[in-house]
Coordinates of C-alpha atoms in Angstrom, one line a residue:
M1 CA 0.2 0.2 0.1
R2 CA 3.2 2.2 0.9
K3 CA 4.6 1.9 -2.5
F4 CA 1.3 2.5 -4.5
L5 CA 0.4 5.8 -2.7
T6 CA 4.3 6.6 -3.2
L7 CA 4.3 5.8 -7.2
M8 CA 1.1 7.8 -7.1
L9 CA 2.2 10.8 -5.6
A10 CA 5.4 10.4 -8.1
A11 CA 3.4 10.4 -10.7
L12 CA 1.5 13.8 -9.9
F13 CA 4.4 15.6 -9.6
A14 CA 5.8 14.4 -12.7
L15 CA 2.9 16.0 -14.9
P16 CA 4.0 18.8 -17.1
A17 CA 3.8 22.3 -15.6
T18 CA 3.0 23.5 -18.3
A19 CA -0.4 21.8 -19.2
M20 CA -2.0 23.1 -15.8
G21 CA -3.5 26.4 -15.2
A22 CA -3.6 28.1 -11.7
T23 CA -6.4 26.6 -10.9
D24 CA -5.3 23.3 -11.9
V25 CA -2.5 23.9 -9.3
E26 CA -3.8 24.8 -6.0
E27 CA -6.5 21.5 -7.2
L28 CA -3.4 19.6 -7.4
K29 CA -1.8 20.9 -4.0
K30 CA -5.0 19.9 -2.4
Q31 CA -5.4 16.5 -3.5
I32 CA -1.5 16.2 -2.8
E33 CA -2.5 17.3 1.3
E34 CA -5.5 15.0 1.1
L35 CA -3.2 12.0 0.0
Q36 CA -0.6 12.7 2.5
E37 CA -3.0 12.3 5.2
D38 CA -4.5 9.2 4.1
M39 CA -0.8 8.2 3.9
K40 CA -0.4 8.8 7.6
Y41 CA -3.3 7.0 8.4
L42 CA -2.9 4.2 6.8
S43 CA 0.9 3.8 8.0
K44 CA -0.7 4.2 11.5
S45 CA -2.8 1.1 10.6
V46 CA -0.4 -1.0 9.1
S47 CA 2.5 -0.3 12.0
K48 CA -0.5 -1.3 14.6
A49 CA -1.4 -4.4 12.4
E50 CA 2.0 -5.6 11.8
K51 CA 3.0 -5.0 15.9
H52 CA -0.1 -6.8 17.2
A53 CA 0.9 -9.9 14.4
A54 CA 4.4 -10.1 15.8
T55 CA 3.2 -10.0 19.4
D56 CA 0.6 -12.4 19.1
R57 CA 3.4 -14.7 18.4
I58 CA 6.2 -16.1 20.4
Q59 CA 9.4 -13.9 20.6
F60 CA 12.5 -15.1 20.8
Y61 CA 15.6 -13.6 22.6
G62 CA 18.6 -15.1 24.1
D63 CA 22.4 -15.4 24.9
L64 CA 25.6 -17.6 24.5
R65 CA 28.5 -17.5 26.8
V66 CA 32.0 -19.2 25.4
K67 CA 34.2 -19.4 28.6
A68 CA 37.5 -20.7 29.2
D69 CA 38.7 -21.7 33.1
T70 CA 41.8 -22.8 34.7
L71 CA 41.1 -24.7 37.9
H72 CA 44.1 -25.4 40.6
Y73 CA 42.8 -27.2 43.6
K74 CA 45.2 -27.4 46.9
N75 CA 45.3 -30.2 49.3
V76 CA 42.5 -32.1 48.2
T77 CA 42.1 -34.9 50.7
N78 CA 40.4 -38.2 50.3
V79 CA 39.6 -40.3 53.6
Q80 CA 40.2 -44.4 52.9
P81 CA 36.3 -45.9 52.4
P82 CA 35.1 -47.2 55.7
F83 CA 35.4 -50.7 54.7
I84 CA 36.2 -52.9 57.9
N85 CA 37.3 -56.1 55.9
G86 CA 38.1 -57.8 59.1
Q87 CA 39.9 -55.5 61.3
S88 CA 39.5 -55.3 65.0
V89 CA 37.4 -52.7 66.6
V90 CA 38.5 -49.5 69.0
T91 CA 36.0 -48.6 71.5
G92 CA 35.8 -45.4 72.8
A93 CA 33.9 -43.1 75.6
S94 CA 31.1 -42.6 72.7
G95 CA 31.4 -46.2 71.6
Y96 CA 32.3 -48.0 68.4
T97 CA 34.6 -45.7 66.4
A98 CA 36.9 -48.0 64.2
G99 CA 36.6 -50.3 62.0
F100 CA 38.0 -47.9 59.8
N101 CA 41.4 -48.6 58.1
V102 CA 43.4 -46.4 60.8
N103 CA 46.9 -45.2 61.0
P104 CA 48.8 -46.3 64.0
D105 CA 48.9 -43.0 65.7
G106 CA 44.9 -43.4 65.4
T107 CA 44.2 -40.9 62.5
F108 CA 42.6 -41.9 59.4
K109 CA 44.4 -43.0 56.3
R110 CA 44.0 -40.9 53.7
K111 CA 46.0 -39.1 50.5
T112 CA 46.5 -35.2 50.1
E113 CA 47.9 -33.8 46.6
D114 CA 47.0 -30.7 44.6
L115 CA 45.6 -31.0 41.6
D116 CA 45.4 -28.8 38.2
N117 CA 43.3 -28.8 35.5
D118 CA 45.0 -26.2 33.1
I119 CA 42.1 -25.5 30.7
L120 CA 38.2 -26.0 30.9
Y121 CA 36.2 -24.8 28.2
T122 CA 32.1 -24.5 28.5
T123 CA 29.6 -23.5 26.4
R124 CA 26.4 -21.6 27.8
L125 CA 23.0 -21.1 25.5
R126 CA 19.6 -19.4 27.2
L127 CA 17.0 -19.1 24.7
G128 CA 14.2 -16.8 26.3
M129 CA 10.8 -16.7 24.8
K130 CA 7.8 -14.5 25.7
A131 CA 4.3 -14.1 24.4
K132 CA 1.2 -11.8 25.1
V133 CA -1.7 -13.8 25.7
Y134 CA -4.2 -11.2 26.3
K135 CA -3.6 -7.7 27.9
N136 CA -3.0 -8.9 31.2
V137 CA -1.7 -12.1 30.4
N138 CA 1.9 -12.6 29.7
F139 CA 3.8 -16.0 29.0
S140 CA 7.6 -16.2 29.8
G141 CA 9.9 -19.1 29.4
R142 CA 13.6 -19.6 29.0
L143 CA 15.4 -22.9 27.5
S144 CA 18.8 -23.4 28.7
M145 CA 22.0 -26.0 27.3
Y146 CA 25.2 -25.8 29.7
K147 CA 28.3 -28.2 28.3
N148 CA 31.8 -28.8 28.8
W149 CA 33.5 -29.4 25.4
G150 CA 33.9 -32.9 24.3
D151 CA 31.3 -33.9 26.7
S152 CA 27.3 -35.0 26.2
T153 CA 27.1 -37.9 29.1
G154 CA 24.8 -35.9 31.3
T155 CA 26.1 -38.1 34.2
K156 CA 28.8 -36.9 36.3
V157 CA 31.2 -39.1 38.7
F158 CA 30.0 -38.3 42.3
D159 CA 32.9 -37.0 43.8
S160 CA 31.0 -33.8 45.3
W161 CA 27.3 -32.6 45.6
N162 CA 28.2 -30.4 42.3
S163 CA 28.5 -33.1 40.3
F164 CA 25.0 -34.2 41.2
T165 CA 22.7 -34.1 38.1
M166 CA 19.2 -33.1 39.4
D167 CA 15.8 -31.4 38.3
G168 CA 17.2 -28.2 40.4
T169 CA 20.2 -27.7 39.6
N170 CA 20.4 -28.6 35.5
G171 CA 20.4 -25.1 34.6
G172 CA 24.1 -24.6 36.4
N173 CA 25.4 -28.1 35.8
T174 CA 27.4 -29.0 32.8
T175 CA 24.9 -31.5 31.2
G176 CA 25.3 -32.0 27.8
D177 CA 24.4 -31.0 24.3
W178 CA 20.6 -30.2 24.7
L179 CA 18.0 -28.0 26.1
R180 CA 16.2 -28.0 29.1
V181 CA 13.2 -25.9 30.1
E182 CA 15.1 -23.5 32.8
R183 CA 12.0 -21.8 33.6
A184 CA 8.5 -21.6 32.2
Y185 CA 5.3 -19.6 33.5
F186 CA 2.7 -17.2 32.9
D187 CA 1.9 -14.2 34.7
W188 CA -1.7 -12.8 34.9
K189 CA -1.6 -9.1 36.4
D190 CA -3.8 -6.6 38.1
I191 CA -6.4 -9.7 38.5
G192 CA -10.2 -7.9 38.3
G193 CA -8.4 -4.6 37.9
S194 CA -6.9 -5.1 41.7
N195 CA -2.8 -4.9 42.7
F196 CA -2.9 -8.6 42.9
Y197 CA -1.2 -10.6 40.5
L198 CA -0.7 -14.5 40.1
S199 CA 2.4 -16.6 38.2
M200 CA 2.1 -20.4 38.0
G201 CA 4.5 -22.6 36.4
R202 CA 8.6 -23.5 36.6
R203 CA 9.9 -20.4 38.3
P204 CA 12.5 -17.5 37.7
S205 CA 14.3 -18.4 41.0
T206 CA 18.0 -18.0 39.6
Y207 CA 20.3 -14.9 39.1
G208 CA 18.1 -12.9 41.8
P209 CA 19.6 -9.7 43.2
P210 CA 22.1 -9.0 43.8
S211 CA 24.3 -11.9 41.8
Q212 CA 23.2 -10.3 38.6
Y213 CA 26.0 -7.8 38.7
R214 CA 28.5 -10.5 38.2
E215 CA 26.6 -11.9 35.5
N216 CA 26.5 -7.9 33.5
E217 CA 22.7 -8.4 33.2
M218 CA 19.8 -7.1 34.5
R219 CA 18.1 -8.8 37.8
G220 CA 17.1 -11.8 36.4
G221 CA 14.9 -13.7 39.1
T222 CA 12.5 -13.2 42.2
P223 CA 14.4 -14.2 45.3
S224 CA 17.6 -13.3 46.7
G225 CA 20.5 -14.7 44.6
H226 CA 22.1 -15.2 48.2
L227 CA 19.9 -17.3 49.4
V228 CA 18.0 -19.0 46.4
H229 CA 19.5 -20.1 43.0
F230 CA 18.0 -23.1 42.5
N231 CA 15.0 -24.0 39.8
F232 CA 11.6 -25.2 40.9
D233 CA 8.2 -25.5 40.1
G234 CA 5.6 -23.2 41.9
I235 CA 3.1 -20.8 42.6
T236 CA 3.9 -16.7 43.6
V237 CA 0.8 -14.5 44.8
G238 CA 1.9 -10.4 44.7
Y239 CA 0.3 -7.7 45.6
K240 CA 1.8 -4.1 44.6
L241 CA 1.9 -2.3 47.8
G242 CA 3.3 0.7 46.5
K243 CA 0.0 1.8 44.3
H244 CA -1.1 2.4 48.6
T245 CA 2.0 3.5 50.2
G246 CA 3.7 5.6 47.5
V247 CA 6.8 3.8 47.6
D248 CA 8.2 3.2 44.0
G249 CA 8.5 -0.8 43.0
Q250 CA 7.2 -2.1 46.4
V251 CA 5.5 -5.6 46.0
V252 CA 4.9 -7.8 48.5
R253 CA 4.8 -12.2 47.3
F254 CA 4.0 -15.3 48.8
C255 CA 5.8 -18.1 47.3
Y256 CA 5.3 -21.7 47.0
G257 CA 6.7 -24.3 45.7
Q258 CA 7.6 -28.3 45.5
G259 CA 11.1 -29.6 45.4
F260 CA 10.5 -33.4 45.8
E261 CA 7.4 -35.4 45.0
S262 CA 8.1 -38.8 47.0
E263 CA 4.6 -41.0 45.6
W264 CA 5.3 -40.6 41.7
G265 CA 8.2 -42.7 39.9
N266 CA 9.4 -44.0 42.6
G267 CA 8.0 -47.1 42.6
E268 CA 5.1 -46.3 44.7
L269 CA 3.0 -49.3 43.6
F270 CA 5.3 -51.6 45.6
N271 CA 4.1 -49.8 48.7
E272 CA 7.6 -49.0 50.0
I273 CA 7.7 -45.1 50.0
D274 CA 8.4 -44.2 53.4
T275 CA 9.1 -40.7 52.5
K276 CA 7.2 -37.4 52.2
D277 CA 6.8 -34.6 49.5
V278 CA 9.2 -31.2 50.1
H279 CA 7.3 -28.3 50.0
L280 CA 8.6 -24.8 50.3
G281 CA 6.9 -21.6 51.4
G282 CA 7.4 -18.0 52.3
F283 CA 7.8 -14.2 51.8
N284 CA 9.7 -12.5 49.2
I285 CA 9.3 -8.2 49.4
D286 CA 11.1 -5.7 47.6
A287 CA 10.4 -2.8 50.1
I288 CA 11.9 -0.1 47.8
N289 CA 12.8 -0.9 43.8
D290 CA 12.9 2.9 42.7
G291 CA 15.3 2.1 39.8
T292 CA 18.2 3.2 41.8
N293 CA 17.7 1.8 45.0
L294 CA 16.6 -1.9 45.9
L295 CA 15.9 -3.0 49.5
Q296 CA 14.6 -7.0 49.7
F297 CA 13.7 -9.2 52.8
T298 CA 13.6 -12.9 52.4
L299 CA 12.0 -15.5 54.7
F300 CA 11.1 -18.8 53.3
R301 CA 10.7 -22.2 54.8
A302 CA 11.7 -25.8 53.6
V303 CA 9.2 -28.4 55.1
D304 CA 10.1 -32.1 55.2
V305 CA 14.1 -32.2 53.5
T306 CA 15.0 -35.1 52.5
D307 CA 18.5 -36.9 52.6
G308 CA 18.9 -35.9 48.8
F309 CA 16.9 -35.5 45.6
K310 CA 15.9 -37.7 42.8
G311 CA 18.9 -37.6 39.8
T312 CA 21.8 -39.9 38.2
I313 CA 25.2 -40.2 39.4
A314 CA 28.1 -42.1 38.3
V315 CA 29.3 -44.4 41.3
P316 CA 33.0 -43.7 42.4
T317 CA 34.7 -47.4 42.0
G318 CA 36.0 -47.1 45.9
F319 CA 32.4 -46.8 47.0
L320 CA 31.7 -50.4 45.9
P321 CA 32.9 -53.2 47.6
P322 CA 35.9 -54.9 47.2
S323 CA 34.1 -57.9 45.2
L324 CA 32.4 -55.4 42.6
Q325 CA 36.0 -53.2 42.6
Q326 CA 37.5 -56.5 41.1
A327 CA 34.9 -56.9 38.7
M328 CA 34.8 -53.4 37.0
F329 CA 36.4 -52.4 34.0
P330 CA 38.8 -49.7 33.9
G331 CA 37.2 -46.3 33.2
F332 CA 33.7 -47.7 33.8
N333 CA 31.2 -46.7 36.6
M334 CA 28.1 -47.9 37.4
I335 CA 25.4 -45.3 36.5
T336 CA 22.4 -45.3 39.0
R337 CA 19.1 -43.1 39.7
V338 CA 18.9 -41.6 43.2
Q339 CA 16.4 -41.1 45.5
P340 CA 15.9 -39.9 48.9
T341 CA 15.4 -42.5 51.2
T342 CA 13.9 -40.7 54.1
N343 CA 13.0 -36.9 55.6
I344 CA 15.3 -35.4 57.8
G345 CA 13.7 -32.0 58.9
D346 CA 13.2 -28.6 57.8
I347 CA 15.3 -26.0 56.9
T348 CA 14.5 -22.1 57.5
L349 CA 16.0 -19.2 55.5
G350 CA 15.6 -15.4 55.9
G351 CA 17.9 -12.6 54.7
V352 CA 18.1 -8.7 53.6
G353 CA 19.6 -7.4 50.6
F354 CA 20.4 -3.9 49.6
T355 CA 21.5 -2.6 46.1
R356 CA 22.3 0.7 44.9
E357 CA 23.3 2.3 41.3
E358 CA 24.6 5.8 41.4
M359 CA 24.7 8.0 39.0
N360 CA 28.2 8.2 38.2
G361 CA 28.1 4.4 37.0
I362 CA 29.0 2.9 40.4
N363 CA 26.8 0.1 41.8
W364 CA 27.4 -1.7 45.1
F365 CA 25.4 -4.2 47.4
G366 CA 25.5 -5.8 50.6
S367 CA 23.5 -8.7 51.6
F368 CA 23.0 -10.9 54.9
G369 CA 21.6 -14.5 55.1
W370 CA 20.6 -16.8 57.8
T371 CA 19.7 -20.4 57.8
Q372 CA 18.7 -22.4 60.7
S373 CA 18.4 -26.1 60.1
D374 CA 15.3 -28.4 62.3
P375 CA 16.3 -31.9 62.4
N376 CA 14.0 -34.7 63.3
G377 CA 16.8 -37.1 64.4
K378 CA 16.6 -39.2 60.9
A379 CA 19.4 -40.1 58.6
G380 CA 19.8 -41.8 55.8
M381 CA 23.6 -43.1 54.3
F382 CA 25.3 -39.8 53.4
G383 CA 23.4 -38.5 57.0
G384 CA 20.5 -36.5 58.5
L385 CA 20.3 -32.8 58.6
L386 CA 23.7 -31.2 59.0
S387 CA 24.4 -34.4 61.2
D388 CA 26.0 -37.8 60.8
A389 CA 24.4 -40.9 60.4
E390 CA 24.5 -43.1 63.2
M391 CA 26.1 -46.6 62.6
V392 CA 27.0 -50.1 64.7
P393 CA 29.4 -52.8 63.7
V394 CA 27.6 -56.0 62.7
S395 CA 29.0 -59.6 62.8
S396 CA 29.4 -62.2 59.8
D397 CA 25.8 -63.2 60.4
G398 CA 24.3 -59.7 59.5
N399 CA 23.4 -59.0 63.4
P400 CA 24.6 -56.9 65.7
L401 CA 28.2 -56.9 67.5
D402 CA 27.7 -59.6 70.6
G403 CA 31.1 -60.4 71.2
T404 CA 30.7 -63.9 70.0
N405 CA 31.9 -63.0 66.3
D406 CA 34.4 -60.8 64.2
I407 CA 32.9 -57.3 62.7
V408 CA 33.0 -57.3 59.3
A409 CA 31.0 -54.4 58.6
M410 CA 29.3 -50.8 60.0
D411 CA 25.1 -50.7 59.5
F412 CA 23.0 -47.8 59.4
T413 CA 20.2 -47.6 61.9
G414 CA 18.5 -44.9 60.3
N415 CA 19.1 -42.4 63.2
S416 CA 21.3 -39.4 63.0
T417 CA 24.2 -38.9 65.7
D418 CA 22.2 -35.3 66.9
N419 CA 19.4 -33.7 66.3
K420 CA 20.2 -30.2 67.5
K421 CA 19.4 -27.0 65.6
R422 CA 21.9 -25.2 63.8
D423 CA 21.8 -21.4 62.7
G424 CA 24.3 -20.6 60.0
F425 CA 25.0 -17.0 58.5
S426 CA 26.7 -15.6 55.5
I427 CA 27.6 -12.2 54.3
Y428 CA 28.3 -11.0 50.5
A429 CA 29.3 -7.6 49.5
G430 CA 30.4 -6.0 46.1
V431 CA 30.9 -3.0 44.0
Q432 CA 31.2 -2.6 40.4
I433 CA 33.4 0.6 39.1
P434 CA 33.4 2.4 35.9
A435 CA 36.8 1.9 34.0
W436 CA 38.3 1.8 30.7
M437 CA 35.9 0.4 27.7
G438 CA 33.7 -1.4 30.6
K439 CA 33.6 -2.1 34.5
V440 CA 35.3 -3.5 37.0
G441 CA 33.7 -5.7 39.8
L442 CA 35.0 -6.7 43.4
E443 CA 33.1 -9.5 45.8
Y444 CA 33.5 -11.0 48.6
N445 CA 31.1 -13.7 50.5
Y446 CA 31.7 -15.6 53.7
G447 CA 29.9 -18.3 54.7
S448 CA 29.9 -20.2 58.3
K449 CA 29.7 -23.8 59.2
Y450 CA 26.0 -24.6 59.4
W451 CA 25.2 -22.2 56.3
T452 CA 22.8 -23.9 54.2
P453 CA 21.2 -21.9 51.6
F454 CA 19.6 -23.2 47.9
T455 CA 22.1 -21.8 45.8
Q456 CA 23.2 -24.9 44.2
A457 CA 22.3 -24.1 40.2
Q458 CA 24.7 -21.2 40.0
D459 CA 27.1 -22.5 37.5
D460 CA 30.6 -21.5 39.0
I461 CA 32.9 -24.5 38.1
L462 CA 33.8 -24.9 41.5
G463 CA 30.4 -25.1 42.8
S464 CA 28.1 -22.3 44.0
K465 CA 30.5 -19.6 45.9
L466 CA 27.4 -18.1 47.4
A467 CA 27.0 -21.8 49.0
T468 CA 30.7 -22.0 50.2
R469 CA 31.1 -22.7 54.2
G470 CA 34.5 -20.3 54.0
H471 CA 35.8 -17.5 52.3
V472 CA 35.1 -16.4 48.7
G473 CA 36.8 -13.5 46.7
E474 CA 36.0 -12.5 43.2
A475 CA 37.2 -9.9 40.7
Y476 CA 36.6 -9.0 37.1
Y477 CA 36.8 -7.0 34.4
I478 CA 34.1 -6.7 32.1
F479 CA 35.3 -5.1 28.6
D480 CA 31.5 -3.9 26.8
I481 CA 32.6 -4.4 22.9
N482 CA 29.7 -3.0 21.9
P483 CA 25.7 -3.2 23.4
K484 CA 25.5 -6.4 22.7
M485 CA 28.8 -8.1 23.2
F486 CA 31.1 -8.4 25.9
I487 CA 34.1 -9.9 27.1
K488 CA 34.8 -10.9 31.1
V489 CA 38.2 -11.7 32.6
G490 CA 38.5 -12.9 36.5
G491 CA 39.2 -14.8 38.9
L492 CA 37.7 -16.7 42.2
Y493 CA 39.4 -17.8 45.4
Y494 CA 37.8 -20.3 47.5
D495 CA 39.1 -21.0 51.1
Y496 CA 37.0 -23.6 52.8
K497 CA 37.0 -23.9 56.3
Y498 CA 34.1 -26.8 56.3
T499 CA 33.3 -29.5 54.4
G500 CA 30.0 -30.1 52.3
S501 CA 29.6 -26.7 51.3
G502 CA 26.2 -26.5 49.6
A503 CA 24.6 -29.8 51.0
P504 CA 22.2 -30.0 53.8
V505 CA 23.0 -33.7 54.5
G506 CA 26.3 -34.7 56.9
A507 CA 27.4 -33.0 59.8
P508 CA 30.2 -30.2 58.2
Q509 CA 33.7 -31.0 59.5
N510 CA 36.7 -28.9 60.1
V511 CA 38.7 -28.9 56.8
D512 CA 42.2 -28.5 59.0
E513 CA 41.0 -31.6 61.1
V514 CA 40.4 -33.9 57.8
L515 CA 43.7 -32.9 56.6
A516 CA 45.2 -34.0 60.0
G517 CA 43.3 -37.4 59.7
Q518 CA 41.2 -36.6 62.9
A519 CA 38.0 -36.0 60.9
Y520 CA 36.3 -38.1 58.2
S521 CA 34.5 -37.5 55.4
M522 CA 33.2 -39.8 52.5
L523 CA 33.7 -37.4 49.7
P524 CA 37.0 -35.4 48.4
V525 CA 37.5 -32.6 50.7
V526 CA 39.3 -29.5 49.2
D527 CA 41.3 -27.2 51.0
K528 CA 41.9 -24.3 48.9
A529 CA 41.0 -23.7 44.9
W530 CA 41.3 -20.8 42.4
D531 CA 39.8 -20.2 39.6
G532 CA 40.9 -17.7 36.5
Y533 CA 38.6 -17.4 33.5
A534 CA 37.8 -15.9 30.5
S535 CA 34.5 -15.5 28.5
L536 CA 32.9 -13.8 25.5
T537 CA 29.2 -13.6 25.8
V538 CA 26.7 -12.4 22.6
K539 CA 23.4 -11.1 23.6
F540 CA 21.0 -11.7 20.9

């Protein structure tokens, strides 16, 4: 239509001027003005139609990140597996303490060494999508692929909780060359003309404030990234309180989710399931969110936490009985589906965070997090809630030791060694300063002995830095190549003080005591580690 009208105008202007009188010229001018008005109307109508047709369909966008890491571990300690093999039992004041292979000085047999992975390449693709369903209903989603080069097995050898492939961490765990649904939900806004809104589906629960700054992106998730960086399915009911108080961006949200389904897909028809579903619920409040300042409060509780989640692992050969170890071919591992065996208690999490974006380009933030465990005294093979599993020696006939038979193994009683409530805390602070071609960032976080957040889906190669029980420092330089492309160069330094970072299962042990052979850990223990990295990210 536009081309047709343009050709008409051109033809009119091309008419020989000598063929027109004064009256004809005035008439022509009038016709031209009318045509111009028609063109403006048609242009406006066409733009609306084009826009409507575009927004009726799903809009795709995303980013691609290619990254290189150099990883270095200090004092990696492996304590010898606790197989008895006919050794004598040492009895202490607290009962049986041995049956483990111990050194003559009473310390655990162990191997300690440094490890280096000079180069590790990864590729992360995130494909976002959105659609306007109706004037107050929107759909949003994101598919993600995260893999290390040359590997799409989808399952890792279980040497840490970071290697456990499960529903909540797939988005931040290198799995393979396939897209997973990281988030998919709808927003129903201004319900019935009110300030309420409802959102349901796979939640936007990763890359929340203030963790978005190190990603060089806008706020990516609703909850505090200091407490929650974990994919889950659930519901959010929110109310725009700022409409009444006059405080910009003030929103109150109640969030509910399910972290584990106990009676579907777990062999429930055999009627042997003894676990309950895991439910999460709580409040997330943006007290201030005016584009410069963000003050956020978070408080929620995970009820009936289990001694693990559904997932898959490749079983380390050292975890197998000696007879099976000899039967395994070199380089072969048993891949198995893992599911929880018992509920171990509840976890409460709370925190407050503040971020500010100055007019001069400086961004800074501070966040405090708190966790409290409330164990029920039960335990699975890996332990109870922040406590170890109780074990008793058994004889060759499979019964508890009575003095008439030799000890051949240790058996789990199903109880934990203690059921005390444990409080953990963490601090997280950082600053981002404008620099030549980009910005410089400095961040620090510390987690105490019993710090237990849900940040396991954070895609730090060495494991979520915000889940660390110890100190982590990070420095980086972001070079803004253009508005859609940037290079990030930086490094992370981990100083672990206690074992089990990111895991609610098992009692945290002092790292120095493990290194000295005075404390036991089933999984390898890292003293210190650092990660130097460089990445290129393209947004489209």
